[in-house]
Amino acid sequence: MDLYGYFRSSAAYRVRIALNLKGLEATHHELSLLAGDHKTDEYLAINPQGFVPFLKDGDIATGQSMAILEYLEEIYPDVPLLPSDTAGRVRVRALANMIACDVHPLNNLRVLKHLKRELGVGDDARDEWYHHWITEGFKALEAMLQDSATGDFCHGDQPSFADICLLPQIYNARRFKCPLDDFPTIVRIADHCNSLPAFDDALPENQPAAQ
Ligand SMILES: N[C@@H](CCC(=O)N[C@@H](CS)C(=O)NCC(=O)O)C(=O)O
């Protein structure tokens, strides 16, 4: 299996967590988004969208972290990352998509660069934008987690897609100094996840490119 990623990419971080939880090995191909490695002809021939992550596994070659998670779940089900019941799977996918669809796309590198370079937004306003979308997303997520289905993790006592999406987002929130006092459940779950090797080993600072 080959994973194309970048140590600070939230979407690649999701896939690293899933691989670790499932005990799967991959050859990691590190691209520097800052150096523009993802815009080279060589990489665009692999992934025309020019994003990371991208996974190759035998005949399967796909981008989009959520598609990759679904693929891993389907083909390597021994350590499940979705609950066994329909209601649980719906809840986990909804929680995961609250981050993956409604928070992360507003705050990723190309959006921040566009705000600054094309729209002339200053650093303070850009940081306000960043905090705003995380705070909005986390408010809703914290409310959703006030549910008896929440346990040590977002859903029960097993890690799922929801935790896999949450952890990179909370990593970014902390990196960009977004206040988290109003989100005690999110923080509790994130701290618990980070105490586990599968999550800890996937942290950006624990990747070779960060050394
Ligand atoms: N929806 C995509 C988002 C992927 C994405 O935005 N990747 C970022 C890094 S987290 C990227 O490659 N950015 C390149 C750029 O902004 O130019 C996924 O979940 O895989």
Short mmCIF file of C-alpha atoms and ligand atoms in Angstrom, two decimals:
data_model
loop_
_atom_site.label_atom_id
_atom_site.label_comp_id
_atom_site.label_asym_id
_atom_site.label_seq_id
_atom_site.Cartn_x
_atom_site.Cartn_y
_atom_site.Cartn_z
CA MET A 1 0.00 0.00 0.00
CA ASP A 2 1.28 3.51 -0.83
CA LEU A 3 0.08 6.67 0.87
CA TYR A 4 0.88 10.09 -0.56
CA GLY A 5 0.62 12.68 2.18
CA TYR A 6 2.03 15.69 3.98
CA PHE A 7 2.79 15.56 7.67
CA ARG A 8 0.62 18.59 8.51
CA SER A 9 -2.29 17.70 6.22
CA SER A 10 -5.40 17.01 8.33
CA ALA A 11 -6.86 14.74 5.67
CA ALA A 12 -3.65 12.67 5.45
CA TYR A 13 -3.50 12.58 9.28
CA ARG A 14 -6.98 10.95 9.23
CA VAL A 15 -5.70 8.18 7.00
CA ARG A 16 -2.59 7.64 9.14
CA ILE A 17 -4.80 7.17 12.22
CA ALA A 18 -7.03 4.67 10.38
CA LEU A 19 -4.03 2.66 9.11
CA ASN A 20 -2.57 2.57 12.63
CA LEU A 21 -5.86 1.52 14.23
CA LYS A 22 -6.26 -1.26 11.67
CA GLY A 23 -2.62 -2.31 12.00
CA LEU A 24 -1.95 -1.77 8.28
CA GLU A 25 1.45 -0.88 6.83
CA ALA A 26 1.91 1.64 4.04
CA THR A 27 4.86 3.14 2.25
CA HIS A 28 4.60 6.86 2.96
CA HIS A 29 5.43 9.27 0.13
CA GLU A 30 5.89 12.69 1.69
CA LEU A 31 5.02 15.72 -0.44
CA SER A 32 5.71 19.25 0.71
CA LEU A 33 2.59 21.36 0.15
CA LEU A 34 4.66 24.44 0.93
CA ALA A 35 7.14 23.59 -1.83
CA GLY A 36 4.28 22.81 -4.25
CA ASP A 37 5.11 19.11 -4.69
CA HIS A 38 1.38 18.45 -5.12
CA LYS A 39 1.22 20.67 -8.22
CA THR A 40 3.99 18.94 -10.20
CA ASP A 41 3.11 17.14 -13.45
CA GLU A 42 4.37 13.94 -11.86
CA TYR A 43 1.93 14.14 -8.94
CA LEU A 44 -0.97 15.45 -11.04
CA ALA A 45 -0.57 12.35 -13.20
CA ILE A 46 -1.23 10.33 -10.02
CA ASN A 47 -3.95 12.56 -8.57
CA PRO A 48 -5.39 15.12 -11.01
CA GLN A 49 -7.03 16.96 -8.10
CA GLY A 50 -3.59 17.80 -6.73
CA PHE A 51 -4.50 17.13 -3.11
CA VAL A 52 -3.23 14.79 -0.45
CA PRO A 53 -3.94 12.16 0.73
CA PHE A 54 -3.88 9.67 -2.09
CA LEU A 55 -3.85 5.91 -1.58
CA LYS A 56 -2.74 3.11 -3.88
CA ASP A 57 -3.52 -0.44 -2.87
CA GLY A 58 -3.30 -3.02 -5.65
CA ASP A 59 -5.80 -2.01 -8.31
CA ILE A 60 -7.31 0.72 -6.16
CA ALA A 61 -5.97 4.25 -6.49
CA THR A 62 -7.99 7.00 -4.87
CA GLY A 63 -7.87 10.42 -3.31
CA GLN A 64 -10.40 11.87 -0.83
CA SER A 65 -9.75 10.85 2.76
CA MET A 66 -13.36 9.82 3.47
CA ALA A 67 -13.40 7.55 0.40
CA ILE A 68 -10.09 6.09 1.60
CA LEU A 69 -11.53 5.45 5.08
CA GLU A 70 -14.58 3.73 3.55
CA TYR A 71 -12.32 1.63 1.32
CA LEU A 72 -10.12 0.53 4.24
CA GLU A 73 -13.22 -0.31 6.27
CA GLU A 74 -14.64 -2.42 3.45
CA ILE A 75 -11.47 -4.32 2.56
CA TYR A 76 -9.81 -4.55 5.99
CA PRO A 77 -12.75 -5.02 8.39
CA ASP A 78 -10.90 -6.89 11.17
CA VAL A 79 -10.62 -3.75 13.30
CA PRO A 80 -13.90 -1.95 12.53
CA LEU A 81 -14.01 1.81 12.58
CA LEU A 82 -17.77 1.99 12.09
CA PRO A 83 -20.34 0.57 14.55
CA SER A 84 -22.11 -2.69 13.73
CA ASP A 85 -25.61 -1.15 13.88
CA THR A 86 -27.23 1.13 11.31
CA ALA A 87 -28.13 3.86 13.81
CA GLY A 88 -24.56 3.90 15.10
CA ARG A 89 -23.08 4.08 11.59
CA VAL A 90 -25.37 6.96 10.66
CA ARG A 91 -24.41 8.84 13.81
CA VAL A 92 -20.66 8.28 13.31
CA ARG A 93 -20.79 9.32 9.65
CA ALA A 94 -22.76 12.44 10.56
CA LEU A 95 -20.24 13.40 13.27
CA ALA A 96 -17.32 12.74 10.93
CA ASN A 97 -18.88 14.78 8.12
CA MET A 98 -19.53 17.71 10.42
CA ILE A 99 -15.76 18.06 10.54
CA ALA A 100 -14.79 16.76 7.11
CA CYS A 101 -17.44 18.67 5.12
CA ASP A 102 -18.37 21.69 7.22
CA VAL A 103 -15.21 22.78 9.06
CA HIS A 104 -12.04 21.51 7.39
CA PRO A 105 -12.74 22.76 3.82
CA LEU A 106 -13.16 26.33 5.05
CA ASN A 107 -9.84 26.36 6.84
CA ASN A 108 -7.42 24.48 4.67
CA LEU A 109 -4.26 25.88 3.20
CA ARG A 110 -5.58 26.90 -0.21
CA VAL A 111 -8.51 28.79 1.32
CA LEU A 112 -6.25 30.66 3.76
CA LYS A 113 -3.80 31.47 0.95
CA HIS A 114 -6.64 32.78 -1.23
CA LEU A 115 -7.97 34.98 1.58
CA LYS A 116 -4.53 36.48 2.08
CA ARG A 117 -3.11 36.71 -1.44
CA GLU A 118 -6.15 37.32 -3.62
CA LEU A 119 -8.55 39.04 -1.24
CA GLY A 120 -5.97 40.98 0.77
CA VAL A 121 -7.20 39.72 4.14
CA GLY A 122 -4.74 40.53 6.95
CA ASP A 123 -3.35 38.02 9.46
CA ASP A 124 -5.75 39.03 12.27
CA ALA A 125 -8.84 38.73 10.07
CA ARG A 126 -7.57 35.43 8.65
CA ASP A 127 -7.11 34.08 12.19
CA GLU A 128 -10.62 35.29 13.09
CA TRP A 129 -11.97 33.39 10.07
CA TYR A 130 -10.11 30.27 11.17
CA HIS A 131 -11.35 30.46 14.78
CA HIS A 132 -14.89 31.29 13.68
CA TRP A 133 -15.39 28.16 11.59
CA ILE A 134 -13.81 25.86 14.15
CA THR A 135 -15.91 27.41 16.94
CA GLU A 136 -19.12 27.08 14.91
CA GLY A 137 -18.36 23.46 14.07
CA PHE A 138 -17.27 22.53 17.59
CA LYS A 139 -20.38 24.16 19.15
CA ALA A 140 -22.58 21.83 17.12
CA LEU A 141 -20.33 18.84 17.71
CA GLU A 142 -20.17 19.42 21.48
CA ALA A 143 -24.00 19.54 21.52
CA MET A 144 -24.23 16.33 19.47
CA LEU A 145 -21.86 14.61 21.89
CA GLN A 146 -24.23 15.27 24.84
CA ASP A 147 -25.84 11.94 24.08
CA SER A 148 -25.78 8.60 25.84
CA ALA A 149 -24.19 7.08 22.72
CA THR A 150 -21.00 9.04 23.47
CA GLY A 151 -18.46 7.15 25.54
CA ASP A 152 -14.68 7.28 25.88
CA PHE A 153 -14.81 8.09 22.17
CA CYS A 154 -17.30 10.07 20.07
CA HIS A 155 -19.38 6.92 19.75
CA GLY A 156 -19.17 4.36 22.52
CA ASP A 157 -15.89 2.93 23.69
CA GLN A 158 -14.29 2.14 20.32
CA PRO A 159 -12.59 4.65 18.03
CA SER A 160 -14.46 5.42 14.82
CA PHE A 161 -14.40 7.69 11.76
CA ALA A 162 -15.72 10.45 14.05
CA ASP A 163 -12.60 10.42 16.27
CA ILE A 164 -10.41 10.05 13.19
CA CYS A 165 -11.82 13.31 11.80
CA LEU A 166 -11.96 15.09 15.15
CA LEU A 167 -8.33 14.60 16.16
CA PRO A 168 -6.69 16.43 13.23
CA GLN A 169 -9.22 19.24 13.65
CA ILE A 170 -8.46 19.67 17.34
CA TYR A 171 -4.76 19.52 16.53
CA ASN A 172 -5.27 22.47 14.17
CA ALA A 173 -7.44 24.31 16.69
CA ARG A 174 -4.66 24.07 19.27
CA ARG A 175 -1.98 25.00 16.73
CA PHE A 176 -3.91 28.14 15.80
CA LYS A 177 -4.75 28.91 19.44
CA CYS A 178 -8.50 28.59 19.10
CA PRO A 179 -10.09 28.73 22.59
CA LEU A 180 -11.50 25.33 23.59
CA ASP A 181 -12.92 26.09 27.07
CA ASP A 182 -16.50 25.69 25.84
CA PHE A 183 -15.87 22.19 24.46
CA PRO A 184 -15.09 19.94 27.44
CA THR A 185 -16.43 16.75 25.86
CA ILE A 186 -14.47 17.26 22.66
CA VAL A 187 -11.30 17.96 24.65
CA ARG A 188 -11.85 14.91 26.90
CA ILE A 189 -12.27 12.61 23.90
CA ALA A 190 -9.30 14.11 22.07
CA ASP A 191 -7.03 13.77 25.10
CA HIS A 192 -8.11 10.16 25.53
CA CYS A 193 -7.40 9.40 21.85
CA ASN A 194 -3.99 11.03 22.05
CA SER A 195 -3.07 8.76 24.95
CA LEU A 196 -3.31 5.78 22.54
CA PRO A 197 -0.35 4.81 20.31
CA ALA A 198 -2.43 4.63 17.10
CA PHE A 199 -3.35 8.31 17.47
CA ASP A 200 -0.05 9.44 18.96
CA ASP A 201 2.03 7.81 16.19
CA ALA A 202 -0.09 9.63 13.59
CA LEU A 203 0.56 13.12 15.04
CA PRO A 204 2.24 15.52 12.61
CA GLU A 205 5.23 16.00 14.92
CA ASN A 206 5.78 12.25 15.04
CA GLN A 207 6.27 11.98 11.27
CA PRO A 208 9.83 11.82 9.85
CA ALA A 209 9.24 15.06 7.88
CA ALA A 210 8.76 16.96 11.15
CA GLN A 211 12.20 15.97 12.51
N1 LIG B 1 -11.74 16.53 0.75
C1 LIG B 1 -10.35 16.20 0.65
C2 LIG B 1 -9.55 17.38 1.11
C3 LIG B 1 -8.08 17.17 0.88
C4 LIG B 1 -7.31 18.44 1.16
O1 LIG B 1 -7.84 19.55 1.27
N2 LIG B 1 -6.01 18.26 1.25
C5 LIG B 1 -5.19 19.40 1.50
C6 LIG B 1 -4.28 19.14 2.69
S1 LIG B 1 -5.22 18.89 4.16
C7 LIG B 1 -4.37 19.65 0.25
O2 LIG B 1 -3.93 18.75 -0.42
N3 LIG B 1 -4.20 20.93 -0.05
C8 LIG B 1 -3.48 21.34 -1.19
C9 LIG B 1 -3.70 22.79 -1.42
O3 LIG B 1 -4.38 23.40 -0.60
O4 LIG B 1 -3.16 23.30 -2.40
C10 LIG B 1 -10.03 14.97 1.49
O5 LIG B 1 -10.74 14.72 2.46
O6 LIG B 1 -9.08 14.23 1.15
#
